[in-house]
mmCIF file of C-alpha atoms in Angstrom:
data_model
loop_
_atom_site.group_PDB
_atom_site.id
_atom_site.type_symbol
_atom_site.label_atom_id
_atom_site.label_comp_id
_atom_site.label_asym_id
_atom_site.label_seq_id
_atom_site.Cartn_x
_atom_site.Cartn_y
_atom_site.Cartn_z
ATOM 1 C CA VAL A 1 81.376 114.596 125.840
ATOM 2 C CA ASN A 2 79.747 117.527 127.698
ATOM 3 C CA VAL A 3 81.988 120.575 127.660
ATOM 4 C CA LEU A 4 81.349 123.819 129.562
ATOM 5 C CA VAL A 5 83.222 126.751 128.121
ATOM 6 C CA VAL A 6 83.325 129.849 130.439
ATOM 7 C CA SER A 7 84.761 133.052 129.027
ATOM 8 C CA ALA A 8 85.099 136.680 130.086
ATOM 9 C CA HIS A 9 86.158 139.773 128.219
ATOM 10 C CA PRO A 10 84.456 143.173 128.264
ATOM 11 C CA VAL A 11 85.157 143.759 124.586
ATOM 12 C CA THR A 12 83.008 141.661 122.339
ATOM 13 C CA GLU A 13 85.539 141.687 119.501
ATOM 14 C CA SER A 14 88.427 140.922 121.773
ATOM 15 C CA TYR A 15 91.072 138.239 121.009
ATOM 16 C CA THR A 16 89.828 136.368 124.060
ATOM 17 C CA ASN A 17 86.389 136.022 122.505
ATOM 18 C CA HIS A 18 87.911 135.056 119.203
ATOM 19 C CA VAL A 19 90.026 132.233 120.744
ATOM 20 C CA ARG A 20 86.828 131.085 122.617
ATOM 21 C CA ASP A 21 84.789 130.990 119.397
ATOM 22 C CA ARG A 22 87.395 128.976 117.611
ATOM 23 C CA ALA A 23 87.667 126.575 120.510
ATOM 24 C CA VAL A 24 83.873 126.111 120.620
ATOM 25 C CA ALA A 25 83.829 125.522 116.835
ATOM 26 C CA ALA A 26 86.630 122.891 117.076
ATOM 27 C CA LEU A 27 84.784 121.154 119.874
ATOM 28 C CA ARG A 28 81.436 121.071 118.019
ATOM 29 C CA ALA A 29 83.145 119.889 114.789
ATOM 30 C CA ARG A 30 84.227 116.837 116.792
ATOM 31 C CA GLY A 31 80.634 116.231 117.945
ATOM 32 C CA HIS A 32 80.973 117.317 121.512
ATOM 33 C CA GLU A 33 78.019 118.852 123.376
ATOM 34 C CA VAL A 34 79.126 122.396 124.229
ATOM 35 C CA ARG A 35 77.547 124.944 126.604
ATOM 36 C CA VAL A 36 79.025 128.418 126.454
ATOM 37 C CA THR A 37 78.904 130.979 129.262
ATOM 38 C CA ASP A 38 80.021 134.542 128.377
ATOM 39 C CA LEU A 39 80.157 136.178 131.862
ATOM 40 C CA TYR A 40 80.234 139.722 130.445
ATOM 41 C CA ALA A 41 77.426 139.056 128.020
ATOM 42 C CA ASP A 42 75.357 137.663 130.813
ATOM 43 C CA GLY A 43 76.017 140.666 132.961
ATOM 44 C CA PHE A 44 77.180 138.238 135.607
ATOM 45 C CA GLU A 45 77.305 139.908 139.064
ATOM 46 C CA ALA A 46 80.913 139.407 140.531
ATOM 47 C CA ARG A 47 80.216 140.255 144.083
ATOM 48 C CA LEU A 48 79.100 137.624 146.539
ATOM 49 C CA SER A 49 76.063 139.126 148.229
ATOM 50 C CA LEU A 50 75.092 139.463 151.820
ATOM 51 C CA ALA A 51 72.357 137.010 151.464
ATOM 52 C CA GLU A 52 74.684 134.493 149.683
ATOM 53 C CA ARG A 53 77.213 134.929 152.524
ATOM 54 C CA LEU A 54 74.635 134.421 155.262
ATOM 55 C CA GLY A 55 73.153 131.315 153.490
ATOM 56 C CA HIS A 56 76.753 129.993 152.923
ATOM 57 C CA HIS A 57 76.033 126.584 154.329
ATOM 58 C CA ASP A 58 72.553 126.182 152.988
ATOM 59 C CA GLY A 59 73.555 124.693 149.547
ATOM 60 C CA PRO A 60 72.397 126.000 146.238
ATOM 61 C CA ALA A 61 68.724 125.703 146.849
ATOM 62 C CA GLY A 62 68.185 129.292 147.830
ATOM 63 C CA ARG A 63 70.603 130.698 145.255
ATOM 64 C CA THR A 64 68.343 131.006 142.306
ATOM 65 C CA VAL A 65 70.563 133.388 140.473
ATOM 66 C CA VAL A 66 73.538 131.031 140.282
ATOM 67 C CA ALA A 67 71.580 127.753 140.127
ATOM 68 C CA GLY A 68 71.824 127.645 136.323
ATOM 69 C CA TYR A 69 75.617 128.237 136.444
ATOM 70 C CA ALA A 70 75.927 125.500 139.132
ATOM 71 C CA ALA A 71 73.846 123.089 136.973
ATOM 72 C CA ASP A 72 76.239 123.680 134.127
ATOM 73 C CA LEU A 73 79.189 122.916 136.339
ATOM 74 C CA ARG A 74 77.645 119.566 137.503
ATOM 75 C CA TRP A 75 76.747 118.692 133.915
ATOM 76 C CA ALA A 76 80.280 119.204 132.483
ATOM 77 C CA ARG A 77 82.707 116.457 131.907
ATOM 78 C CA ALA A 78 85.254 119.048 130.727
ATOM 79 C CA LEU A 79 85.662 122.672 131.787
ATOM 80 C CA VAL A 80 87.330 125.160 129.580
ATOM 81 C CA LEU A 81 88.003 128.710 130.932
ATOM 82 C CA VAL A 82 89.044 131.491 128.550
ATOM 83 C CA TYR A 83 89.970 134.846 129.960
ATOM 84 C CA PRO A 84 92.693 137.525 129.962
ATOM 85 C CA THR A 85 95.137 137.439 132.798
ATOM 86 C CA TRP A 86 94.978 140.741 134.712
ATOM 87 C CA TRP A 87 97.192 141.263 137.750
ATOM 88 C CA SER A 88 98.456 137.691 137.229
ATOM 89 C CA GLY A 89 94.950 136.273 137.826
ATOM 90 C CA PRO A 90 91.505 136.055 136.345
ATOM 91 C CA PRO A 91 89.445 139.300 136.016
ATOM 92 C CA ALA A 92 87.183 140.080 138.920
ATOM 93 C CA ILE A 93 84.137 138.751 137.039
ATOM 94 C CA VAL A 94 85.760 135.281 136.831
ATOM 95 C CA LYS A 95 86.777 135.388 140.428
ATOM 96 C CA GLY A 96 83.203 136.175 141.242
ATOM 97 C CA TRP A 97 82.014 133.206 139.238
ATOM 98 C CA ILE A 98 84.378 131.082 141.373
ATOM 99 C CA ASP A 99 83.290 132.860 144.669
ATOM 100 C CA ARG A 100 79.521 132.535 143.929
ATOM 101 C CA VAL A 101 79.171 129.242 141.920
ATOM 102 C CA TRP A 102 81.914 127.038 143.328
ATOM 103 C CA VAL A 103 80.036 126.942 146.716
ATOM 104 C CA GLU A 104 79.262 124.305 149.224
ATOM 105 C CA GLY A 105 76.703 121.837 147.873
ATOM 106 C CA VAL A 106 77.938 122.528 144.328
ATOM 107 C CA ALA A 107 81.702 122.240 144.230
ATOM 108 C CA TYR A 108 82.221 120.667 147.557
ATOM 109 C CA THR A 109 80.617 119.299 150.689
ATOM 110 C CA LEU A 110 81.675 119.670 154.282
ATOM 111 C CA PRO A 111 80.493 116.383 155.816
ATOM 112 C CA GLU A 112 78.901 116.816 159.306
ATOM 113 C CA GLY A 113 81.449 116.779 162.147
ATOM 114 C CA THR A 114 84.428 117.293 159.852
ATOM 115 C CA THR A 115 86.468 120.278 158.816
ATOM 116 C CA ARG A 116 87.858 118.707 155.743
ATOM 117 C CA VAL A 117 86.133 119.671 152.464
ATOM 118 C CA ARG A 118 85.233 116.886 150.107
ATOM 119 C CA GLY A 119 85.316 117.577 146.279
ATOM 120 C CA ASN A 120 81.951 117.315 144.619
ATOM 121 C CA LEU A 121 82.826 117.786 140.952
ATOM 122 C CA ARG A 122 83.934 114.253 140.132
ATOM 123 C CA ASN A 123 82.077 114.671 136.898
ATOM 124 C CA VAL A 124 84.827 117.063 135.747
ATOM 125 C CA ARG A 125 87.639 115.039 134.271
ATOM 126 C CA ARG A 126 89.442 117.721 132.360
ATOM 127 C CA LEU A 127 90.192 121.316 133.188
ATOM 128 C CA VAL A 128 91.638 123.606 130.469
ATOM 129 C CA VAL A 129 92.580 127.311 130.972
ATOM 130 C CA VAL A 130 93.275 129.432 127.957
ATOM 131 C CA SER A 131 94.654 132.852 128.885
ATOM 132 C CA SER A 132 96.539 135.855 127.536
ATOM 133 C CA HIS A 133 99.093 138.007 129.347
ATOM 134 C CA GLY A 134 99.355 141.607 128.196
ATOM 135 C CA SER A 135 103.036 141.843 128.727
ATOM 136 C CA SER A 136 105.936 139.720 129.625
ATOM 137 C CA TRP A 137 106.548 142.197 132.512
ATOM 138 C CA TRP A 138 103.983 140.526 134.719
ATOM 139 C CA VAL A 139 105.676 137.237 134.250
ATOM 140 C CA ASN A 140 108.906 138.708 135.384
ATOM 141 C CA ALA A 141 107.370 140.595 138.308
ATOM 142 C CA VAL A 142 105.205 137.748 139.617
ATOM 143 C CA GLU A 143 107.130 134.542 139.611
ATOM 144 C CA GLY A 144 105.003 131.568 139.642
ATOM 145 C CA GLN A 145 101.695 132.918 137.982
ATOM 146 C CA VAL A 146 99.239 133.430 140.667
ATOM 147 C CA GLY A 147 96.081 132.620 138.594
ATOM 148 C CA ARG A 148 97.608 129.382 137.457
ATOM 149 C CA LEU A 149 98.012 128.170 141.097
ATOM 150 C CA LEU A 150 94.404 129.166 141.767
ATOM 151 C CA VAL A 151 92.806 127.220 139.013
ATOM 152 C CA MET A 152 95.282 124.342 138.808
ATOM 153 C CA ARG A 153 95.436 123.534 142.412
ATOM 154 C CA ALA A 154 92.477 124.940 144.371
ATOM 155 C CA MET A 155 89.843 124.099 141.786
ATOM 156 C CA ARG A 156 91.517 120.908 140.605
ATOM 157 C CA VAL A 157 91.186 119.140 143.886
ATOM 158 C CA LEU A 158 87.426 119.409 143.840
ATOM 159 C CA CYS A 159 87.200 117.642 140.406
ATOM 160 C CA HIS A 160 87.621 114.022 139.541
ATOM 161 C CA PRO A 161 90.813 112.563 141.274
ATOM 162 C CA LEU A 162 92.252 111.683 137.827
ATOM 163 C CA ALA A 163 91.216 114.927 136.139
ATOM 164 C CA ARG A 164 93.818 116.181 133.698
ATOM 165 C CA ARG A 165 94.809 119.850 133.554
ATOM 166 C CA ARG A 166 95.984 121.907 130.711
ATOM 167 C CA TRP A 167 97.320 125.417 130.817
ATOM 168 C CA LEU A 168 97.461 127.390 127.509
ATOM 169 C CA ALA A 169 98.863 130.930 127.618
ATOM 170 C CA ILE A 170 100.033 133.478 125.117
ATOM 171 C CA TYR A 171 102.435 136.122 126.560
ATOM 172 C CA ASP A 172 103.528 139.582 125.633
ATOM 173 C CA MET A 173 100.264 140.179 123.802
ATOM 174 C CA ASP A 174 101.080 143.826 123.235
ATOM 175 C CA ARG A 175 103.931 142.855 120.947
ATOM 176 C CA ALA A 176 102.375 139.617 119.501
ATOM 177 C CA THR A 177 102.138 139.547 115.727
ATOM 178 C CA ASP A 178 99.131 138.342 113.761
ATOM 179 C CA ALA A 179 101.150 135.188 113.139
ATOM 180 C CA ASP A 180 101.752 134.744 116.807
ATOM 181 C CA ARG A 181 98.095 135.135 117.452
ATOM 182 C CA ALA A 182 97.022 132.707 114.805
ATOM 183 C CA ARG A 183 99.618 130.163 115.980
ATOM 184 C CA PHE A 184 98.140 130.261 119.394
ATOM 185 C CA VAL A 185 94.570 129.853 118.174
ATOM 186 C CA ALA A 186 95.686 126.738 116.300
ATOM 187 C CA ARG A 187 97.418 125.416 119.396
ATOM 188 C CA VAL A 188 94.184 126.013 121.382
ATOM 189 C CA GLU A 189 92.119 124.217 118.743
ATOM 190 C CA ARG A 190 94.427 121.152 118.845
ATOM 191 C CA ALA A 191 94.509 121.021 122.656
ATOM 192 C CA VAL A 192 90.921 121.638 123.464
ATOM 193 C CA VAL A 193 89.549 118.646 121.588
ATOM 194 C CA ARG A 194 91.743 116.212 123.375
ATOM 195 C CA LEU A 195 89.197 114.971 125.797
ATOM 196 C CA VAL B 1 101.087 159.690 158.273
ATOM 197 C CA ASN B 2 98.320 159.247 155.634
ATOM 198 C CA VAL B 3 96.926 155.745 155.834
ATOM 199 C CA LEU B 4 94.333 154.337 153.368
ATOM 200 C CA VAL B 5 92.415 151.339 154.708
ATOM 201 C CA VAL B 6 90.431 149.302 152.155
ATOM 202 C CA SER B 7 88.267 146.640 153.348
ATOM 203 C CA ALA B 8 85.644 144.217 151.980
ATOM 204 C CA HIS B 9 83.063 141.902 153.531
ATOM 205 C CA PRO B 10 79.422 141.441 152.567
ATOM 206 C CA VAL B 11 78.333 141.154 156.322
ATOM 207 C CA THR B 12 78.491 144.391 158.148
ATOM 208 C CA GLU B 13 78.945 142.665 161.531
ATOM 209 C CA SER B 14 81.615 140.338 160.099
ATOM 210 C CA TYR B 15 84.934 139.652 161.985
ATOM 211 C CA THR B 16 86.717 141.238 158.962
ATOM 212 C CA ASN B 17 84.902 144.540 159.644
ATOM 213 C CA HIS B 18 85.567 144.325 163.325
ATOM 214 C CA VAL B 19 89.361 143.852 162.664
ATOM 215 C CA ARG B 20 89.252 146.836 160.326
ATOM 216 C CA ASP B 21 87.462 149.014 162.898
ATOM 217 C CA ARG B 22 90.028 148.205 165.570
ATOM 218 C CA ALA B 23 92.830 148.829 163.170
ATOM 219 C CA VAL B 24 91.474 152.196 162.223
ATOM 220 C CA ALA B 25 90.980 153.121 165.930
ATOM 221 C CA ALA B 26 94.548 152.129 166.746
ATOM 222 C CA LEU B 27 95.823 154.181 163.814
ATOM 223 C CA ARG B 28 93.774 157.209 164.810
ATOM 224 C CA ALA B 29 94.718 156.920 168.480
ATOM 225 C CA ARG B 30 98.403 157.471 167.214
ATOM 226 C CA GLY B 31 97.331 160.572 165.441
ATOM 227 C CA HIS B 32 97.506 159.208 161.863
ATOM 228 C CA GLU B 33 95.296 160.523 159.163
ATOM 229 C CA VAL B 34 93.132 157.656 158.058
ATOM 230 C CA ARG B 35 90.784 157.277 155.101
ATOM 231 C CA VAL B 36 88.554 154.139 155.050
ATOM 232 C CA THR B 37 87.113 152.518 152.021
ATOM 233 C CA ASP B 38 84.469 149.875 152.543
ATOM 234 C CA LEU B 39 83.978 148.406 149.160
ATOM 235 C CA TYR B 40 80.742 146.540 149.898
ATOM 236 C CA ALA B 41 79.299 149.708 151.753
ATOM 237 C CA ASP B 42 80.262 151.714 148.629
ATOM 238 C CA GLY B 43 78.593 149.200 146.370
ATOM 239 C CA PHE B 44 81.782 149.203 144.383
ATOM 240 C CA GLU B 45 81.366 147.709 140.883
ATOM 241 C CA ALA B 46 83.853 144.855 140.525
ATOM 242 C CA ARG B 47 83.765 144.357 136.775
ATOM 243 C CA LEU B 48 86.073 146.431 134.570
ATOM 244 C CA SER B 49 83.663 147.918 131.935
ATOM 245 C CA LEU B 50 83.884 147.954 128.204
ATOM 246 C CA ALA B 51 84.511 151.753 128.282
ATOM 247 C CA GLU B 52 87.246 151.382 130.785
ATOM 248 C CA ARG B 53 88.884 148.670 128.728
ATOM 249 C CA LEU B 54 88.737 150.694 125.483
ATOM 250 C CA GLY B 55 90.085 153.720 127.356
ATOM 251 C CA HIS B 56 92.830 151.581 128.930
ATOM 252 C CA HIS B 57 95.755 153.731 127.900
ATOM 253 C CA ASP B 58 93.959 157.180 128.344
ATOM 254 C CA GLY B 59 94.811 157.527 132.041
ATOM 255 C CA PRO B 60 92.450 158.214 134.790
ATOM 256 C CA ALA B 61 91.053 161.429 133.265
ATOM 257 C CA GLY B 62 87.963 159.809 131.743
ATOM 258 C CA ARG B 63 87.309 157.407 134.620
ATOM 259 C CA THR B 64 85.234 159.635 136.880
ATOM 260 C CA VAL B 65 83.881 156.727 138.747
ATOM 261 C CA VAL B 66 87.197 155.474 140.028
ATOM 262 C CA ALA B 67 88.855 158.930 140.231
ATOM 263 C CA GLY B 68 88.184 159.222 143.931
ATOM 264 C CA TYR B 69 89.632 155.749 144.716
ATOM 265 C CA ALA B 70 92.647 156.664 142.610
ATOM 266 C CA ALA B 71 93.195 159.932 144.513
ATOM 267 C CA ASP B 72 93.149 158.012 147.796
ATOM 268 C CA LEU B 73 95.803 155.698 146.429
ATOM 269 C CA ARG B 74 97.952 158.521 145.343
ATOM 270 C CA TRP B 75 97.436 160.297 148.735
ATOM 271 C CA ALA B 76 98.382 157.290 150.899
ATOM 272 C CA ARG B 77 101.806 156.734 152.605
ATOM 273 C CA ALA B 78 100.606 153.472 153.861
ATOM 274 C CA LEU B 79 98.033 151.039 152.466
ATOM 275 C CA VAL B 80 96.139 148.531 154.657
ATOM 276 C CA LEU B 81 93.895 145.961 152.957
ATOM 277 C CA VAL B 82 91.454 143.999 155.109
ATOM 278 C CA TYR B 83 89.500 141.108 153.459
ATOM 279 C CA PRO B 84 88.621 137.429 153.919
ATOM 280 C CA THR B 85 90.592 135.049 151.746
ATOM 281 C CA TRP B 86 88.223 133.232 149.510
ATOM 282 C CA TRP B 87 89.665 130.676 147.041
ATOM 283 C CA SER B 88 93.205 131.524 148.319
ATOM 284 C CA GLY B 89 92.813 135.114 147.170
ATOM 285 C CA PRO B 90 90.947 138.336 147.637
ATOM 286 C CA PRO B 91 87.065 138.382 147.020
ATOM 287 C CA ALA B 92 86.033 139.482 143.527
ATOM 288 C CA ILE B 93 85.202 142.932 144.730
ATOM 289 C CA VAL B 94 88.759 143.423 145.894
ATOM 290 C CA LYS B 95 90.186 141.977 142.643
ATOM 291 C CA GLY B 96 87.790 144.548 140.965
ATOM 292 C CA TRP B 97 89.355 147.327 142.909
ATOM 293 C CA ILE B 98 92.751 146.364 141.779
ATOM 294 C CA ASP B 99 91.602 145.796 138.078
ATOM 295 C CA ARG B 100 89.914 149.118 137.939
ATOM 296 C CA VAL B 101 91.878 151.499 140.231
ATOM 297 C CA TRP B 102 95.452 150.272 139.803
ATOM 298 C CA VAL B 103 95.443 151.380 136.198
ATOM 299 C CA GLU B 104 97.910 153.065 133.918
ATOM 300 C CA GLY B 105 98.390 156.618 134.951
ATOM 301 C CA VAL B 106 97.485 155.812 138.535
ATOM 302 C CA ALA B 107 99.490 152.725 139.652
ATOM 303 C CA TYR B 108 102.027 152.718 136.830
ATOM 304 C CA THR B 109 103.057 154.435 133.588
ATOM 305 C CA LEU B 110 104.214 152.870 130.391
ATOM 306 C CA PRO B 111 106.751 155.346 128.976
ATOM 307 C CA GLU B 112 106.532 155.966 125.293
ATOM 308 C CA GLY B 113 108.400 153.490 123.157
ATOM 309 C CA THR B 114 108.936 151.002 126.015
ATOM 310 C CA THR B 115 107.287 147.830 127.076
ATOM 311 C CA ARG B 116 108.392 148.052 130.601
ATOM 312 C CA VAL B 117 106.002 149.315 133.250
ATOM 313 C CA ARG B 118 107.220 151.964 135.627
ATOM 314 C CA GLY B 119 105.720 151.995 139.212
ATOM 315 C CA ASN B 120 103.910 155.209 139.881
ATOM 316 C CA LEU B 121 103.024 154.744 143.591
ATOM 317 C CA ARG B 122 106.342 155.865 145.249
ATOM 318 C CA ASN B 123 104.164 157.524 147.764
ATOM 319 C CA VAL B 124 103.251 154.167 149.276
ATOM 320 C CA ARG B 125 105.978 153.149 151.673
ATOM 321 C CA ARG B 126 104.116 150.483 153.616
ATOM 322 C CA LEU B 127 101.784 147.686 152.424
ATOM 323 C CA VAL B 128 99.874 145.755 155.012
ATOM 324 C CA VAL B 129 97.353 142.966 154.376
ATOM 325 C CA VAL B 130 95.066 141.571 157.116
ATOM 326 C CA SER B 131 93.195 138.449 156.054
ATOM 327 C CA SER B 132 91.252 135.550 157.453
ATOM 328 C CA HIS B 133 91.186 131.975 156.007
ATOM 329 C CA GLY B 134 88.018 129.979 156.516
ATOM 330 C CA SER B 135 89.752 126.695 156.959
ATOM 331 C CA SER B 136 93.238 125.270 157.107
ATOM 332 C CA TRP B 137 92.184 123.091 154.256
ATOM 333 C CA TRP B 138 92.873 125.794 151.714
ATOM 334 C CA VAL B 139 96.333 126.236 153.075
ATOM 335 C CA ASN B 140 97.079 122.558 152.540
ATOM 336 C CA ALA B 141 95.498 122.525 149.123
ATOM 337 C CA VAL B 142 97.072 125.614 147.816
ATOM 338 C CA GLU B 143 100.621 125.718 148.736
ATOM 339 C CA GLY B 144 102.049 129.140 148.531
ATOM 340 C CA GLN B 145 99.067 131.281 149.082
ATOM 341 C CA VAL B 146 98.000 132.768 145.779
ATOM 342 C CA GLY B 147 96.607 136.055 147.179
ATOM 343 C CA ARG B 148 99.738 136.759 149.116
ATOM 344 C CA LEU B 149 101.800 136.572 145.942
ATOM 345 C CA LEU B 150 99.440 138.937 144.100
ATOM 346 C CA VAL B 151 99.610 141.700 146.722
ATOM 347 C CA MET B 152 103.064 141.177 147.911
ATOM 348 C CA ARG B 153 104.788 140.935 144.602
ATOM 349 C CA ALA B 154 102.594 142.422 141.793
ATOM 350 C CA MET B 155 101.429 145.346 143.790
ATOM 351 C CA ARG B 156 104.575 145.929 145.705
ATOM 352 C CA VAL B 157 106.789 146.579 142.725
ATOM 353 C CA LEU B 158 104.608 149.592 141.853
ATOM 354 C CA CYS B 159 105.139 151.179 145.329
ATOM 355 C CA HIS B 160 108.172 152.917 146.726
ATOM 356 C CA PRO B 161 111.264 150.795 146.117
ATOM 357 C CA LEU B 162 111.968 150.596 149.854
ATOM 358 C CA ALA B 163 108.279 149.982 150.826
ATOM 359 C CA ARG B 164 107.888 147.469 153.668
ATOM 360 C CA ARG B 165 105.450 144.731 153.489
ATOM 361 C CA ARG B 166 103.509 142.940 156.211
ATOM 362 C CA TRP B 167 101.200 139.930 155.854
ATOM 363 C CA LEU B 168 98.816 139.272 158.841
ATOM 364 C CA ALA B 169 96.622 136.215 158.593
ATOM 365 C CA ILE B 170 94.396 134.253 160.863
ATOM 366 C CA TYR B 171 93.838 130.656 159.774
ATOM 367 C CA ASP B 172 91.192 127.954 160.389
ATOM 368 C CA MET B 173 88.586 130.593 161.247
ATOM 369 C CA ASP B 174 85.758 127.959 161.445
ATOM 370 C CA ARG B 175 87.499 126.595 164.602
ATOM 371 C CA ALA B 176 88.980 129.738 166.037
ATOM 372 C CA THR B 177 87.923 130.471 169.586
ATOM 373 C CA ASP B 178 87.012 133.937 170.881
ATOM 374 C CA ALA B 179 90.425 134.015 172.509
ATOM 375 C CA ASP B 180 92.154 133.210 169.143
ATOM 376 C CA ARG B 181 90.177 136.036 167.459
ATOM 377 C CA ALA B 182 90.979 138.549 170.191
ATOM 378 C CA ARG B 183 94.627 137.608 170.146
ATOM 379 C CA PHE B 184 94.690 138.201 166.322
ATOM 380 C CA VAL B 185 92.964 141.606 166.701
ATOM 381 C CA ALA B 186 95.694 142.626 169.261
ATOM 382 C CA ARG B 187 98.354 141.455 166.850
ATOM 383 C CA VAL B 188 96.810 143.578 164.107
ATOM 384 C CA GLU B 189 96.606 146.631 166.392
ATOM 385 C CA ARG B 190 100.333 146.365 167.315
ATOM 386 C CA ALA B 191 101.423 145.737 163.679
ATOM 387 C CA VAL B 192 99.333 148.300 161.912
ATOM 388 C CA VAL B 193 100.640 151.331 163.796
ATOM 389 C CA ARG B 194 104.223 150.593 162.948
ATOM 390 C CA LEU B 195 104.634 152.988 160.176
#
């Protein structure tokens, strides 16, 4: 199965990247075809540009910068996002990947004469998010987990109608022990290969 | 009253910027002191950097790039955010402003020996968000409005305990008439000056 893993953390040796590497290794050990996008390593530009905004309805043809990212998205049968939760949502660089790559002609179409978006990522049959929360405080402050809603509802509706979703999170990272962290990695390894 | 207006749209002649300009004019006409931050015009970098992440707990001292933005935040008695809603939340550049400027030592402190964050923006007594939604589709797809939760809960708790909040949104922008747009501008002008 084709699996696209998209990760983001500014620190190369971060726990986020460690979890990603273990997830990728687990997927490859099962024989899956895995493409890995590390947004920070790529120097991915988070800001939707003026040109992109003006060419909003032109489809991906003119967007050479994001064309490769869009091709990966259309190729994937499973999508795995790995990022730290900041401000109860994905880091700006991940939001930028969504703003810039999940565009009309890639993630959805807007058929002529309608105002209702049609999902274009029927190839994606599984959506997994792996995220860490720095402190349990955020969870208390922001009931409902904003980032979870974004990915699990807004993105999900553009995928295959029967696409399954899985949300894997480790909380209170500042107080997590090595054992807690190792347990979470094992949980991710088990969950991610269930395609 | 000191009012900080933060706006973001890649297109200079956008409706977002028009609404912002009218809000700023209305505030100044009432004699308020207004500082305007246009994140796109500033070329604001959305991505939290490696150095910023590693210096996470050092406070704003070493963060010369965002020090000016942080000073504006500490100066403001009212905060007005103006941005289009993309993917049911703020554009990446606004998320980056939150990730990078609302940091420890600016927006909150983490007192020694505790894991509970303490809000540091008691100066902010009013929080207003003005946003446009491209289509009513998102509203249907994403019950609950993700971006609203982010700003209204996560950011609000760091402001003055009695800070008031106001959410002003125009929906279904793709079908909005000139009259709809003008009506929304008038609504924003009336609401924003109530400090």
